[in-house]
JSON list of C-alpha atoms in Angstrom, two decimals:
[
{"chain": "A", "resi": 1, "resn": "MET", "atom": "CA", "xyz": [0.94, -8.20, 15.47]},
{"chain": "A", "resi": 2, "resn": "SER", "atom": "CA", "xyz": [-0.90, -4.71, 16.04]},
{"chain": "A", "resi": 3, "resn": "GLU", "atom": "CA", "xyz": [-3.72, -4.06, 14.03]},
{"chain": "A", "resi": 4, "resn": "ALA", "atom": "CA", "xyz": [-3.29, -2.49, 10.93]},
{"chain": "A", "resi": 5, "resn": "ARG", "atom": "CA", "xyz": [-2.19, 0.59, 9.68]},
{"chain": "A", "resi": 6, "resn": "ILE", "atom": "CA", "xyz": [-0.42, -0.52, 5.87]},
{"chain": "A", "resi": 7, "resn": "THR", "atom": "CA", "xyz": [-3.12, -2.17, 3.17]},
{"chain": "A", "resi": 8, "resn": "LEU", "atom": "CA", "xyz": [-1.46, -3.59, 0.40]},
{"chain": "A", "resi": 9, "resn": "ILE", "atom": "CA", "xyz": [-4.31, -3.78, -2.44]},
{"chain": "A", "resi": 10, "resn": "SER", "atom": "CA", "xyz": [-3.08, -6.16, -5.06]},
{"chain": "A", "resi": 11, "resn": "ARG", "atom": "CA", "xyz": [-4.39, -8.26, -8.07]},
{"chain": "A", "resi": 12, "resn": "VAL", "atom": "CA", "xyz": [-4.05, -12.29, -8.49]},
{"chain": "A", "resi": 13, "resn": "GLY", "atom": "CA", "xyz": [-0.94, -12.71, -11.42]},
{"chain": "A", "resi": 14, "resn": "CYS", "atom": "CA", "xyz": [0.44, -8.83, -10.63]},
{"chain": "A", "resi": 15, "resn": "HIS", "atom": "CA", "xyz": [4.35, -9.22, -10.75]},
{"chain": "A", "resi": 16, "resn": "LEU", "atom": "CA", "xyz": [3.58, -4.74, -8.94]},
{"chain": "A", "resi": 17, "resn": "CYS", "atom": "CA", "xyz": [1.99, -6.22, -6.36]},
{"chain": "A", "resi": 18, "resn": "ASP", "atom": "CA", "xyz": [4.29, -9.35, -5.90]},
{"chain": "A", "resi": 19, "resn": "ASP", "atom": "CA", "xyz": [7.52, -6.47, -5.98]},
{"chain": "A", "resi": 20, "resn": "ALA", "atom": "CA", "xyz": [5.25, -4.51, -3.72]},
{"chain": "A", "resi": 21, "resn": "ARG", "atom": "CA", "xyz": [3.76, -7.36, -0.98]},
{"chain": "A", "resi": 22, "resn": "THR", "atom": "CA", "xyz": [8.03, -7.76, -0.03]},
{"chain": "A", "resi": 23, "resn": "ALA", "atom": "CA", "xyz": [8.52, -3.85, 0.40]},
{"chain": "A", "resi": 24, "resn": "VAL", "atom": "CA", "xyz": [5.90, -3.34, 2.88]},
{"chain": "A", "resi": 25, "resn": "ALA", "atom": "CA", "xyz": [6.33, -6.46, 4.50]},
{"chain": "A", "resi": 26, "resn": "ARG", "atom": "CA", "xyz": [10.03, -5.57, 4.87]},
{"chain": "A", "resi": 27, "resn": "VAL", "atom": "CA", "xyz": [8.68, -2.31, 5.95]},
{"chain": "A", "resi": 28, "resn": "ALA", "atom": "CA", "xyz": [5.89, -3.63, 8.65]},
{"chain": "A", "resi": 29, "resn": "ASP", "atom": "CA", "xyz": [8.82, -6.20, 10.05]},
{"chain": "A", "resi": 30, "resn": "GLU", "atom": "CA", "xyz": [11.17, -3.14, 10.78]},
{"chain": "A", "resi": 31, "resn": "THR", "atom": "CA", "xyz": [8.52, -0.86, 12.29]},
{"chain": "A", "resi": 32, "resn": "GLY", "atom": "CA", "xyz": [6.24, -3.23, 14.07]},
{"chain": "A", "resi": 33, "resn": "VAL", "atom": "CA", "xyz": [2.59, -2.75, 12.94]},
{"chain": "A", "resi": 34, "resn": "GLY", "atom": "CA", "xyz": [0.45, -4.94, 11.32]},
{"chain": "A", "resi": 35, "resn": "TRP", "atom": "CA", "xyz": [-0.54, -5.01, 7.47]},
{"chain": "A", "resi": 36, "resn": "ARG", "atom": "CA", "xyz": [-3.02, -6.60, 4.97]},
{"chain": "A", "resi": 37, "resn": "GLU", "atom": "CA", "xyz": [-4.11, -7.06, 1.61]},
{"chain": "A", "resi": 38, "resn": "LEU", "atom": "CA", "xyz": [-6.81, -6.89, 0.10]},
{"chain": "A", "resi": 39, "resn": "ASP", "atom": "CA", "xyz": [-7.18, -8.73, -3.58]},
{"chain": "A", "resi": 40, "resn": "VAL", "atom": "CA", "xyz": [-8.81, -5.16, -6.21]},
{"chain": "A", "resi": 41, "resn": "ASP", "atom": "CA", "xyz": [-11.14, -7.92, -7.82]},
{"chain": "A", "resi": 42, "resn": "ALA", "atom": "CA", "xyz": [-12.38, -9.19, -5.33]},
{"chain": "A", "resi": 43, "resn": "ASP", "atom": "CA", "xyz": [-15.38, -6.16, -5.25]},
{"chain": "A", "resi": 44, "resn": "PRO", "atom": "CA", "xyz": [-16.91, -4.29, -7.46]},
{"chain": "A", "resi": 45, "resn": "GLU", "atom": "CA", "xyz": [-16.29, -1.27, -5.79]},
{"chain": "A", "resi": 46, "resn": "ARG", "atom": "CA", "xyz": [-12.25, -1.30, -5.42]},
{"chain": "A", "resi": 47, "resn": "ALA", "atom": "CA", "xyz": [-12.08, -1.98, -8.44]},
{"chain": "A", "resi": 48, "resn": "ASP", "atom": "CA", "xyz": [-13.52, 0.23, -9.80]},
{"chain": "A", "resi": 49, "resn": "GLU", "atom": "CA", "xyz": [-12.17, 2.83, -7.46]},
{"chain": "A", "resi": 50, "resn": "TYR", "atom": "CA", "xyz": [-8.76, 1.15, -7.79]},
{"chain": "A", "resi": 51, "resn": "GLY", "atom": "CA", "xyz": [-8.66, -1.33, -10.79]},
{"chain": "A", "resi": 52, "resn": "ASP", "atom": "CA", "xyz": [-6.09, 0.49, -12.86]},
{"chain": "A", "resi": 53, "resn": "ARG", "atom": "CA", "xyz": [-3.60, 2.02, -10.59]},
{"chain": "A", "resi": 54, "resn": "VAL", "atom": "CA", "xyz": [-2.32, -1.52, -9.06]},
{"chain": "A", "resi": 55, "resn": "PRO", "atom": "CA", "xyz": [-0.70, -2.20, -5.99]},
{"chain": "A", "resi": 56, "resn": "VAL", "atom": "CA", "xyz": [-2.69, 0.57, -4.38]},
{"chain": "A", "resi": 57, "resn": "VAL", "atom": "CA", "xyz": [-1.39, 1.39, -0.69]},
{"chain": "A", "resi": 58, "resn": "LEU", "atom": "CA", "xyz": [-3.26, 2.71, 1.88]},
{"chain": "A", "resi": 59, "resn": "VAL", "atom": "CA", "xyz": [-2.35, 3.99, 5.19]},
{"chain": "A", "resi": 60, "resn": "ASP", "atom": "CA", "xyz": [-3.70, 4.64, 7.84]},
{"chain": "A", "resi": 61, "resn": "GLY", "atom": "CA", "xyz": [-7.53, 4.53, 5.47]},
{"chain": "A", "resi": 62, "resn": "ARG", "atom": "CA", "xyz": [-5.82, 7.06, 3.34]},
{"chain": "A", "resi": 63, "resn": "GLU", "atom": "CA", "xyz": [-4.25, 6.37, -0.50]},
{"chain": "A", "resi": 64, "resn": "HIS", "atom": "CA", "xyz": [-0.33, 6.23, 0.36]},
{"chain": "A", "resi": 65, "resn": "GLY", "atom": "CA", "xyz": [0.91, 5.43, -2.91]},
{"chain": "A", "resi": 66, "resn": "TYR", "atom": "CA", "xyz": [0.24, 2.84, -5.93]},
{"chain": "A", "resi": 67, "resn": "TRP", "atom": "CA", "xyz": [2.71, 1.11, -8.88]},
{"chain": "A", "resi": 68, "resn": "ARG", "atom": "CA", "xyz": [5.14, 1.28, -6.22]},
{"chain": "A", "resi": 69, "resn": "VAL", "atom": "CA", "xyz": [6.62, 0.83, -3.00]},
{"chain": "A", "resi": 70, "resn": "GLU", "atom": "CA", "xyz": [9.04, 4.26, -1.84]},
{"chain": "A", "resi": 71, "resn": "GLU", "atom": "CA", "xyz": [10.30, 2.37, 1.39]},
{"chain": "A", "resi": 72, "resn": "ALA", "atom": "CA", "xyz": [11.46, 5.45, 3.50]},
{"chain": "A", "resi": 73, "resn": "ARG", "atom": "CA", "xyz": [8.69, 7.97, 2.60]},
{"chain": "A", "resi": 74, "resn": "LEU", "atom": "CA", "xyz": [6.52, 4.15, 4.20]},
{"chain": "A", "resi": 75, "resn": "ARG", "atom": "CA", "xyz": [9.19, 5.07, 6.54]},
{"chain": "A", "resi": 76, "resn": "ASP", "atom": "CA", "xyz": [8.27, 8.65, 7.32]},
{"chain": "A", "resi": 77, "resn": "ALA", "atom": "CA", "xyz": [4.26, 8.01, 7.29]},
{"chain": "A", "resi": 78, "resn": "LEU", "atom": "CA", "xyz": [4.17, 5.28, 9.69]},
{"chain": "A", "resi": 79, "resn": "ALA", "atom": "CA", "xyz": [6.86, 7.37, 12.17]},
{"chain": "A", "resi": 80, "resn": "GLY", "atom": "CA", "xyz": [3.92, 10.84, 11.39]},
{"chain": "A", "resi": 81, "resn": "ARG", "atom": "CA", "xyz": [6.05, 13.09, 9.43]},
{"chain": "A", "resi": 82, "resn": "ARG", "atom": "CA", "xyz": [5.04, 14.80, 6.53]},
{"chain": "A", "resi": 83, "resn": "TRP", "atom": "CA", "xyz": [4.06, 12.73, 3.32]},
{"chain": "A", "resi": 84, "resn": "SER", "atom": "CA", "xyz": [2.26, 13.80, 0.22]},
{"chain": "A", "resi": 85, "resn": "LEU", "atom": "CA", "xyz": [1.11, 11.71, -2.73]},
{"chain": "A", "resi": 86, "resn": "ARG", "atom": "CA", "xyz": [3.36, 14.27, -4.78]}
]
C-alpha cells in the first residue's frame, strides 16, 4: 500500500466514525491510495482541534470534511480536482 494520503480522525464507540471508516476504506481501495486512522482522544491537541467534529477526514494533511464522508468529493480530491469545504 502507498503512503497514507487519507487520514480519518475518529473516536471509539462513534457510529458515524464506523460509517466513515467503511467509506474511506472503499474509496482508498478503489483509488489505490493509502489511509490511516487516528484516535482523536489519544492526543490532547488533536482532541482540542477535532473533538466535537469527529469523524474528520484529511486529504494530504488538509481538512476535507467532517461528520459524513462524501465519497465522490473524496475521489475528486484524490484525483487532484478542485474541492473545498463549502
